[in-house]
Amino acid sequence: MFKQVDTQDLETVEVVVDGEPRKLQAGISVMAALLADGELNSRLSPTSGKPCGPHCLMGVCFECLMEIDGIQRQACTTEIEKEMVINRHLSETGENSHE
Ligand code: FES
């Protein structure tokens, strides 16, 4: 049904994610680029305080809200751009999907 795309030759952009420099796939949304790089968490749940991930990926659920260049934005409807600064604030609980 779904086919894995070979990402080896795709163009990338350099961004900063949670304070770390990263190269993510260009030409797609911030959330899609993070997911393609293995990041499943988008923010902390305001009720439980636990990391949560995107649900709809089309601008409806707001589960992908994160700070992008200093503004809270939906990562699934924001195209990734060179030198973006993306903060998910996941480390506030000491949990991070990179660890
Ligand atoms: S994942 Fe639902 S609004 Fe972004």
CSV table of N, CA, C and O and ligand atoms in Angstrom, one decimal:
chain,number,residue,atom,x,y,z
A,1,MET,N,0.8,-1.2,0.0
A,1,MET,CA,0.0,0.0,0.0
A,1,MET,C,0.9,1.3,0.0
A,1,MET,O,0.7,2.1,-0.9
A,2,PHE,N,1.8,1.4,1.0
A,2,PHE,CA,2.7,2.5,1.0
A,2,PHE,C,4.1,2.0,0.6
A,2,PHE,O,4.5,0.9,0.9
A,3,LYS,N,4.8,2.9,0.0
A,3,LYS,CA,6.1,2.6,-0.5
A,3,LYS,C,7.2,3.5,0.1
A,3,LYS,O,7.0,4.7,0.1
A,4,GLN,N,8.2,2.9,0.7
A,4,GLN,CA,9.3,3.7,1.2
A,4,GLN,C,10.0,4.5,0.1
A,4,GLN,O,10.5,3.8,-0.8
A,5,VAL,N,10.2,5.8,0.3
A,5,VAL,CA,10.9,6.6,-0.7
A,5,VAL,C,12.4,6.6,-0.3
A,5,VAL,O,12.7,6.8,0.9
A,6,ASP,N,13.2,6.4,-1.3
A,6,ASP,CA,14.7,6.5,-1.0
A,6,ASP,C,15.0,7.9,-0.8
A,6,ASP,O,14.9,8.8,-1.7
A,7,THR,N,15.4,8.3,0.5
A,7,THR,CA,15.7,9.7,0.8
A,7,THR,C,17.2,10.1,0.6
A,7,THR,O,17.6,11.2,0.9
A,8,GLN,N,18.0,9.2,0.1
A,8,GLN,CA,19.4,9.4,0.0
A,8,GLN,C,19.8,10.6,-0.8
A,8,GLN,O,20.7,11.4,-0.5
A,9,ASP,N,19.1,10.8,-2.0
A,9,ASP,CA,19.4,11.9,-2.9
A,9,ASP,C,18.5,13.1,-2.8
A,9,ASP,O,18.6,14.0,-3.6
A,10,LEU,N,17.7,13.2,-1.8
A,10,LEU,CA,16.8,14.4,-1.6
A,10,LEU,C,17.6,15.6,-1.1
A,10,LEU,O,18.5,15.4,-0.3
A,11,GLU,N,17.2,16.7,-1.5
A,11,GLU,CA,17.8,18.0,-1.0
A,11,GLU,C,17.5,18.2,0.4
A,11,GLU,O,16.4,17.8,0.9
A,12,THR,N,18.4,18.7,1.2
A,12,THR,CA,18.2,19.0,2.6
A,12,THR,C,18.4,20.4,2.9
A,12,THR,O,19.0,21.2,2.1
A,13,VAL,N,17.9,20.9,4.1
A,13,VAL,CA,18.2,22.2,4.6
A,13,VAL,C,18.7,22.1,6.0
A,13,VAL,O,18.4,21.1,6.7
A,14,GLU,N,19.6,23.0,6.3
A,14,GLU,CA,20.1,23.0,7.7
A,14,GLU,C,19.2,23.9,8.6
A,14,GLU,O,18.9,25.0,8.2
A,15,VAL,N,18.8,23.3,9.7
A,15,VAL,CA,17.9,24.0,10.6
A,15,VAL,C,18.5,23.6,12.1
A,15,VAL,O,19.4,22.9,12.2
A,16,VAL,N,17.8,24.3,13.0
A,16,VAL,CA,18.2,24.0,14.4
A,16,VAL,C,16.9,23.4,15.1
A,16,VAL,O,15.9,24.0,15.1
A,17,VAL,N,17.0,22.2,15.6
A,17,VAL,CA,15.9,21.6,16.3
A,17,VAL,C,16.2,21.3,17.7
A,17,VAL,O,17.2,20.6,18.1
A,18,ASP,N,15.5,22.0,18.6
A,18,ASP,CA,15.7,21.8,20.1
A,18,ASP,C,17.2,22.1,20.4
A,18,ASP,O,17.8,21.4,21.2
A,19,GLY,N,17.7,23.1,19.8
A,19,GLY,CA,19.1,23.6,20.1
A,19,GLY,C,20.2,22.8,19.3
A,19,GLY,O,21.4,23.2,19.5
A,20,GLU,N,19.8,21.8,18.6
A,20,GLU,CA,20.8,21.0,17.9
A,20,GLU,C,20.8,21.3,16.3
A,20,GLU,O,19.7,21.2,15.8
A,21,PRO,N,21.9,21.5,15.7
A,21,PRO,CA,21.9,21.7,14.2
A,21,PRO,C,21.5,20.3,13.6
A,21,PRO,O,22.0,19.3,14.0
A,22,ARG,N,20.6,20.4,12.6
A,22,ARG,CA,20.2,19.2,11.9
A,22,ARG,C,20.0,19.5,10.4
A,22,ARG,O,19.8,20.6,10.0
A,23,LYS,N,20.2,18.5,9.6
A,23,LYS,CA,19.9,18.5,8.2
A,23,LYS,C,18.6,17.7,8.0
A,23,LYS,O,18.6,16.5,8.2
A,24,LEU,N,17.5,18.4,7.5
A,24,LEU,CA,16.3,17.8,7.3
A,24,LEU,C,15.9,17.9,5.8
A,24,LEU,O,16.3,18.8,5.1
A,25,GLN,N,15.0,17.0,5.4
A,25,GLN,CA,14.5,17.0,4.0
A,25,GLN,C,13.9,18.4,3.6
A,25,GLN,O,13.0,18.9,4.4
A,26,ALA,N,14.2,18.9,2.5
A,26,ALA,CA,13.7,20.2,2.0
A,26,ALA,C,12.4,19.9,1.2
A,26,ALA,O,12.1,18.8,0.8
A,27,GLY,N,11.6,21.0,1.1
A,27,GLY,CA,10.4,20.9,0.2
A,27,GLY,C,9.2,20.3,0.8
A,27,GLY,O,8.2,20.0,0.0
A,28,ILE,N,9.2,20.0,2.1
A,28,ILE,CA,8.1,19.4,2.7
A,28,ILE,C,7.8,20.2,4.0
A,28,ILE,O,8.5,21.1,4.3
A,29,SER,N,6.8,19.8,4.7
A,29,SER,CA,6.4,20.5,6.0
A,29,SER,C,7.5,20.2,7.0
A,29,SER,O,8.2,19.2,7.0
A,30,VAL,N,7.5,21.1,8.0
A,30,VAL,CA,8.4,20.9,9.2
A,30,VAL,C,8.1,19.5,9.8
A,30,VAL,O,9.0,18.7,10.1
A,31,MET,N,6.8,19.2,10.0
A,31,MET,CA,6.4,18.0,10.7
A,31,MET,C,6.8,16.8,9.8
A,31,MET,O,7.3,15.8,10.4
A,32,ALA,N,6.6,16.8,8.5
A,32,ALA,CA,6.9,15.7,7.7
A,32,ALA,C,8.4,15.5,7.7
A,32,ALA,O,8.9,14.4,7.7
A,33,ALA,N,9.2,16.6,7.7
A,33,ALA,CA,10.7,16.5,7.7
A,33,ALA,C,11.1,15.8,9.0
A,33,ALA,O,12.0,15.0,9.0
A,34,LEU,N,10.5,16.2,10.1
A,34,LEU,CA,10.9,15.6,11.4
A,34,LEU,C,10.5,14.2,11.5
A,34,LEU,O,11.3,13.3,11.9
A,35,LEU,N,9.3,13.8,11.0
A,35,LEU,CA,8.9,12.4,10.9
A,35,LEU,C,9.8,11.6,10.1
A,35,LEU,O,10.2,10.5,10.4
A,36,ALA,N,10.2,12.2,8.9
A,36,ALA,CA,11.1,11.5,8.0
A,36,ALA,C,12.5,11.2,8.6
A,36,ALA,O,13.2,10.3,8.3
A,37,ASP,N,12.8,12.1,9.6
A,37,ASP,CA,14.1,11.9,10.3
A,37,ASP,C,14.0,11.1,11.6
A,37,ASP,O,14.9,11.1,12.4
A,38,GLY,N,12.8,10.5,11.8
A,38,GLY,CA,12.6,9.6,12.9
A,38,GLY,C,12.1,10.3,14.2
A,38,GLY,O,12.0,9.6,15.2
A,39,GLU,N,11.7,11.5,14.1
A,39,GLU,CA,11.1,12.3,15.3
A,39,GLU,C,9.6,12.1,15.3
A,39,GLU,O,8.9,12.5,14.4
A,40,LEU,N,9.1,11.5,16.3
A,40,LEU,CA,7.7,11.2,16.5
A,40,LEU,C,7.0,12.2,17.3
A,40,LEU,O,5.8,12.3,17.3
A,41,ASN,N,7.7,12.9,18.2
A,41,ASN,CA,7.1,13.8,19.1
A,41,ASN,C,7.1,15.3,18.6
A,41,ASN,O,8.1,15.7,18.0
A,42,SER,N,5.9,15.9,18.8
A,42,SER,CA,5.8,17.3,18.3
A,42,SER,C,5.8,18.3,19.5
A,42,SER,O,6.2,19.5,19.3
A,43,ARG,N,5.3,17.9,20.6
A,43,ARG,CA,5.2,18.9,21.7
A,43,ARG,C,4.8,18.1,23.0
A,43,ARG,O,4.7,16.8,22.9
A,44,LEU,N,4.7,18.8,24.1
A,44,LEU,CA,4.2,18.2,25.3
A,44,LEU,C,2.7,18.4,25.4
A,44,LEU,O,2.2,19.5,25.1
A,45,SER,N,2.0,17.4,25.8
A,45,SER,CA,0.5,17.5,26.0
A,45,SER,C,0.3,18.5,27.1
A,45,SER,O,0.9,18.5,28.2
A,46,PRO,N,-0.6,19.5,26.9
A,46,PRO,CA,-0.9,20.5,27.9
A,46,PRO,C,-1.6,19.9,29.1
A,46,PRO,O,-1.6,20.5,30.2
A,47,THR,N,-2.2,18.8,29.0
A,47,THR,CA,-2.9,18.1,30.1
A,47,THR,C,-2.1,17.1,30.9
A,47,THR,O,-2.0,17.2,32.1
A,48,SER,N,-1.4,16.2,30.2
A,48,SER,CA,-0.6,15.2,30.9
A,48,SER,C,0.9,15.6,31.0
A,48,SER,O,1.6,15.1,31.9
A,49,GLY,N,1.3,16.6,30.2
A,49,GLY,CA,2.7,17.0,30.2
A,49,GLY,C,3.7,16.0,29.6
A,49,GLY,O,4.9,16.1,29.6
A,50,LYS,N,3.1,14.9,28.9
A,50,LYS,CA,3.9,13.9,28.2
A,50,LYS,C,4.0,14.3,26.8
A,50,LYS,O,3.2,14.9,26.2
A,51,PRO,N,5.1,13.8,26.2
A,51,PRO,CA,5.3,14.1,24.7
A,51,PRO,C,4.2,13.5,23.9
A,51,PRO,O,3.7,12.4,24.2
A,52,CYS,N,3.7,14.2,22.9
A,52,CYS,CA,2.7,13.7,22.0
A,52,CYS,C,3.1,14.0,20.6
A,52,CYS,O,4.0,14.8,20.3
A,53,GLY,N,2.4,13.3,19.6
A,53,GLY,CA,2.8,13.5,18.2
A,53,GLY,C,1.7,14.0,17.4
A,53,GLY,O,0.5,14.2,17.9
A,54,PRO,N,1.9,14.3,16.1
A,54,PRO,CA,0.9,14.8,15.3
A,54,PRO,C,-0.2,13.8,15.0
A,54,PRO,O,0.1,12.6,15.0
A,55,HIS,N,-1.4,14.2,14.7
A,55,HIS,CA,-2.5,13.3,14.4
A,55,HIS,C,-3.0,13.4,13.0
A,55,HIS,O,-3.0,12.4,12.3
A,56,CYS,N,-3.4,14.6,12.5
A,56,CYS,CA,-4.0,14.7,11.2
A,56,CYS,C,-3.0,15.0,10.1
A,56,CYS,O,-3.3,14.6,8.9
A,57,LEU,N,-2.0,15.7,10.3
A,57,LEU,CA,-1.0,16.2,9.3
A,57,LEU,C,-1.7,17.0,8.2
A,57,LEU,O,-1.2,17.0,7.1
A,58,MET,N,-2.8,17.7,8.5
A,58,MET,CA,-3.5,18.5,7.5
A,58,MET,C,-4.1,19.8,8.1
A,58,MET,O,-5.0,20.4,7.6
A,59,GLY,N,-3.6,20.2,9.3
A,59,GLY,CA,-4.0,21.5,9.9
A,59,GLY,C,-5.2,21.5,10.7
A,59,GLY,O,-5.8,22.6,10.9
A,60,VAL,N,-5.7,20.4,11.1
A,60,VAL,CA,-7.0,20.3,11.8
A,60,VAL,C,-6.8,20.2,13.4
A,60,VAL,O,-7.5,20.8,14.1
A,61,CYS,N,-6.0,19.3,13.8
A,61,CYS,CA,-5.9,18.9,15.2
A,61,CYS,C,-5.0,19.8,16.1
A,61,CYS,O,-5.2,19.8,17.3
A,62,PHE,N,-4.1,20.5,15.6
A,62,PHE,CA,-3.2,21.3,16.3
A,62,PHE,C,-2.3,20.6,17.2
A,62,PHE,O,-1.6,21.1,18.1
A,63,GLU,N,-2.1,19.3,17.0
A,63,GLU,CA,-1.2,18.5,17.9
A,63,GLU,C,0.2,18.7,17.4
A,63,GLU,O,1.1,18.2,18.1
A,64,CYS,N,0.5,19.4,16.4
A,64,CYS,CA,1.8,19.6,15.9
A,64,CYS,C,2.3,21.0,16.2
A,64,CYS,O,3.4,21.4,15.7
A,65,LEU,N,1.6,21.7,17.1
A,65,LEU,CA,2.1,23.0,17.5
A,65,LEU,C,3.5,23.0,18.1
A,65,LEU,O,3.8,22.2,18.9
A,66,MET,N,4.3,23.8,17.5
A,66,MET,CA,5.7,24.0,18.1
A,66,MET,C,6.2,25.4,17.8
A,66,MET,O,5.6,26.1,16.9
A,67,GLU,N,7.2,25.8,18.5
A,67,GLU,CA,7.8,27.1,18.3
A,67,GLU,C,8.7,27.1,17.0
A,67,GLU,O,9.7,26.3,17.0
A,68,ILE,N,8.3,27.8,16.0
A,68,ILE,CA,9.1,27.9,14.8
A,68,ILE,C,9.5,29.3,14.5
A,68,ILE,O,8.6,30.2,14.4
A,69,ASP,N,10.7,29.6,14.6
A,69,ASP,CA,11.3,31.0,14.5
A,69,ASP,C,10.6,31.9,15.5
A,69,ASP,O,10.2,33.0,15.1
A,70,GLY,N,10.4,31.4,16.7
A,70,GLY,CA,9.8,32.2,17.8
A,70,GLY,C,8.3,32.3,17.8
A,70,GLY,O,7.8,33.0,18.7
A,71,ILE,N,7.6,31.7,16.9
A,71,ILE,CA,6.1,31.8,16.9
A,71,ILE,C,5.5,30.4,17.0
A,71,ILE,O,6.0,29.4,16.3
A,72,GLN,N,4.5,30.2,17.8
A,72,GLN,CA,3.8,28.9,17.8
A,72,GLN,C,3.1,28.7,16.5
A,72,GLN,O,2.2,29.5,16.1
A,73,ARG,N,3.4,27.6,15.8
A,73,ARG,CA,2.9,27.4,14.5
A,73,ARG,C,2.6,25.9,14.4
A,73,ARG,O,3.2,25.0,15.0
A,74,GLN,N,1.7,25.6,13.4
A,74,GLN,CA,1.4,24.2,13.1
A,74,GLN,C,2.5,23.7,12.2
A,74,GLN,O,2.7,24.1,11.1
A,75,ALA,N,3.2,22.7,12.7
A,75,ALA,CA,4.4,22.2,11.9
A,75,ALA,C,4.0,21.5,10.6
A,75,ALA,O,4.7,21.3,9.7
A,76,CYS,N,2.7,21.0,10.6
A,76,CYS,CA,2.3,20.2,9.4
A,76,CYS,C,1.9,21.1,8.3
A,76,CYS,O,1.7,20.6,7.1
A,77,THR,N,1.6,22.4,8.5
A,77,THR,CA,1.2,23.3,7.5
A,77,THR,C,2.3,24.4,7.2
A,77,THR,O,2.0,25.3,6.5
A,78,THR,N,3.4,24.2,7.8
A,78,THR,CA,4.5,25.1,7.7
A,78,THR,C,5.7,24.5,6.9
A,78,THR,O,6.2,23.5,7.3
A,79,GLU,N,6.0,25.0,5.7
A,79,GLU,CA,7.0,24.4,4.9
A,79,GLU,C,8.4,24.7,5.5
A,79,GLU,O,8.6,25.8,6.0
A,80,ILE,N,9.2,23.7,5.6
A,80,ILE,CA,10.5,23.9,6.2
A,80,ILE,C,11.4,24.8,5.3
A,80,ILE,O,11.3,24.8,4.1
A,81,GLU,N,12.2,25.6,6.0
A,81,GLU,CA,13.0,26.6,5.3
A,81,GLU,C,14.4,26.5,5.9
A,81,GLU,O,14.6,26.2,7.1
A,82,LYS,N,15.4,26.9,5.1
A,82,LYS,CA,16.8,27.0,5.6
A,82,LYS,C,16.9,27.9,6.8
A,82,LYS,O,16.3,28.9,6.9
A,83,GLU,N,17.7,27.4,7.8
A,83,GLU,CA,18.0,28.1,9.0
A,83,GLU,C,16.8,28.4,9.9
A,83,GLU,O,16.9,29.3,10.8
A,84,MET,N,15.8,27.6,9.8
A,84,MET,CA,14.7,27.7,10.8
A,84,MET,C,15.1,27.3,12.1
A,84,MET,O,16.0,26.4,12.2
A,85,VAL,N,14.6,27.9,13.1
A,85,VAL,CA,14.9,27.5,14.5
A,85,VAL,C,13.6,26.9,15.1
A,85,VAL,O,12.5,27.6,15.2
A,86,ILE,N,13.6,25.6,15.4
A,86,ILE,CA,12.4,24.8,15.8
A,86,ILE,C,12.6,24.4,17.2
A,86,ILE,O,13.6,23.7,17.5
A,87,ASN,N,11.7,24.7,18.1
A,87,ASN,CA,11.8,24.3,19.5
A,87,ASN,C,10.5,23.6,19.8
A,87,ASN,O,9.4,24.1,19.7
A,88,ARG,N,10.6,22.3,20.3
A,88,ARG,CA,9.5,21.6,20.7
A,88,ARG,C,9.3,21.6,22.2
A,88,ARG,O,8.3,21.2,22.8
A,89,HIS,N,10.3,22.1,22.9
A,89,HIS,CA,10.3,22.2,24.4
A,89,HIS,C,10.0,20.9,25.0
A,89,HIS,O,9.4,20.8,26.1
A,90,LEU,N,10.6,19.8,24.5
A,90,LEU,CA,10.4,18.5,25.0
A,90,LEU,C,11.3,18.2,26.2
A,90,LEU,O,11.0,17.3,27.0
A,91,SER,N,12.3,19.0,26.4
A,91,SER,CA,13.3,18.7,27.4
A,91,SER,C,12.8,19.2,28.8
A,91,SER,O,13.4,19.0,29.8
A,92,GLU,N,11.7,19.9,28.8
A,92,GLU,CA,11.2,20.5,30.1
A,92,GLU,C,10.8,19.4,31.0
A,92,GLU,O,10.8,19.6,32.2
A,93,THR,N,10.5,18.2,30.5
A,93,THR,CA,10.2,17.1,31.4
A,93,THR,C,11.5,16.1,31.5
A,93,THR,O,11.4,15.1,32.2
A,94,GLY,N,12.5,16.5,30.8
A,94,GLY,CA,13.7,15.6,30.8
A,94,GLY,C,13.5,14.5,29.8
A,94,GLY,O,14.4,13.7,29.6
A,95,GLU,N,12.4,14.4,29.0
A,95,GLU,CA,12.2,13.4,28.0
A,95,GLU,C,12.5,14.0,26.6
A,95,GLU,O,12.1,15.2,26.4
A,96,ASN,N,13.1,13.3,25.8
A,96,ASN,CA,13.4,13.8,24.4
A,96,ASN,C,13.4,12.5,23.5
A,96,ASN,O,14.0,11.5,23.9
A,97,SER,N,12.8,12.6,22.3
A,97,SER,CA,12.8,11.5,21.5
A,97,SER,C,14.2,11.1,21.0
A,97,SER,O,14.4,10.0,20.4
A,98,HIS,N,15.2,12.0,21.1
A,98,HIS,CA,16.5,11.7,20.6
A,98,HIS,C,17.3,10.9,21.7
A,98,HIS,O,18.3,10.3,21.4
A,99,GLU,N,16.8,10.9,22.9
A,99,GLU,CA,17.6,10.2,23.9
A,99,GLU,C,17.1,8.7,24.0
A,99,GLU,O,16.1,8.3,23.6
B,1,FES,S1,-0.9,17.4,12.8
B,1,FES,FE1,-2.9,18.1,13.0
B,1,FES,S2,-2.8,20.2,12.8
B,1,FES,FE2,-0.8,19.5,12.4
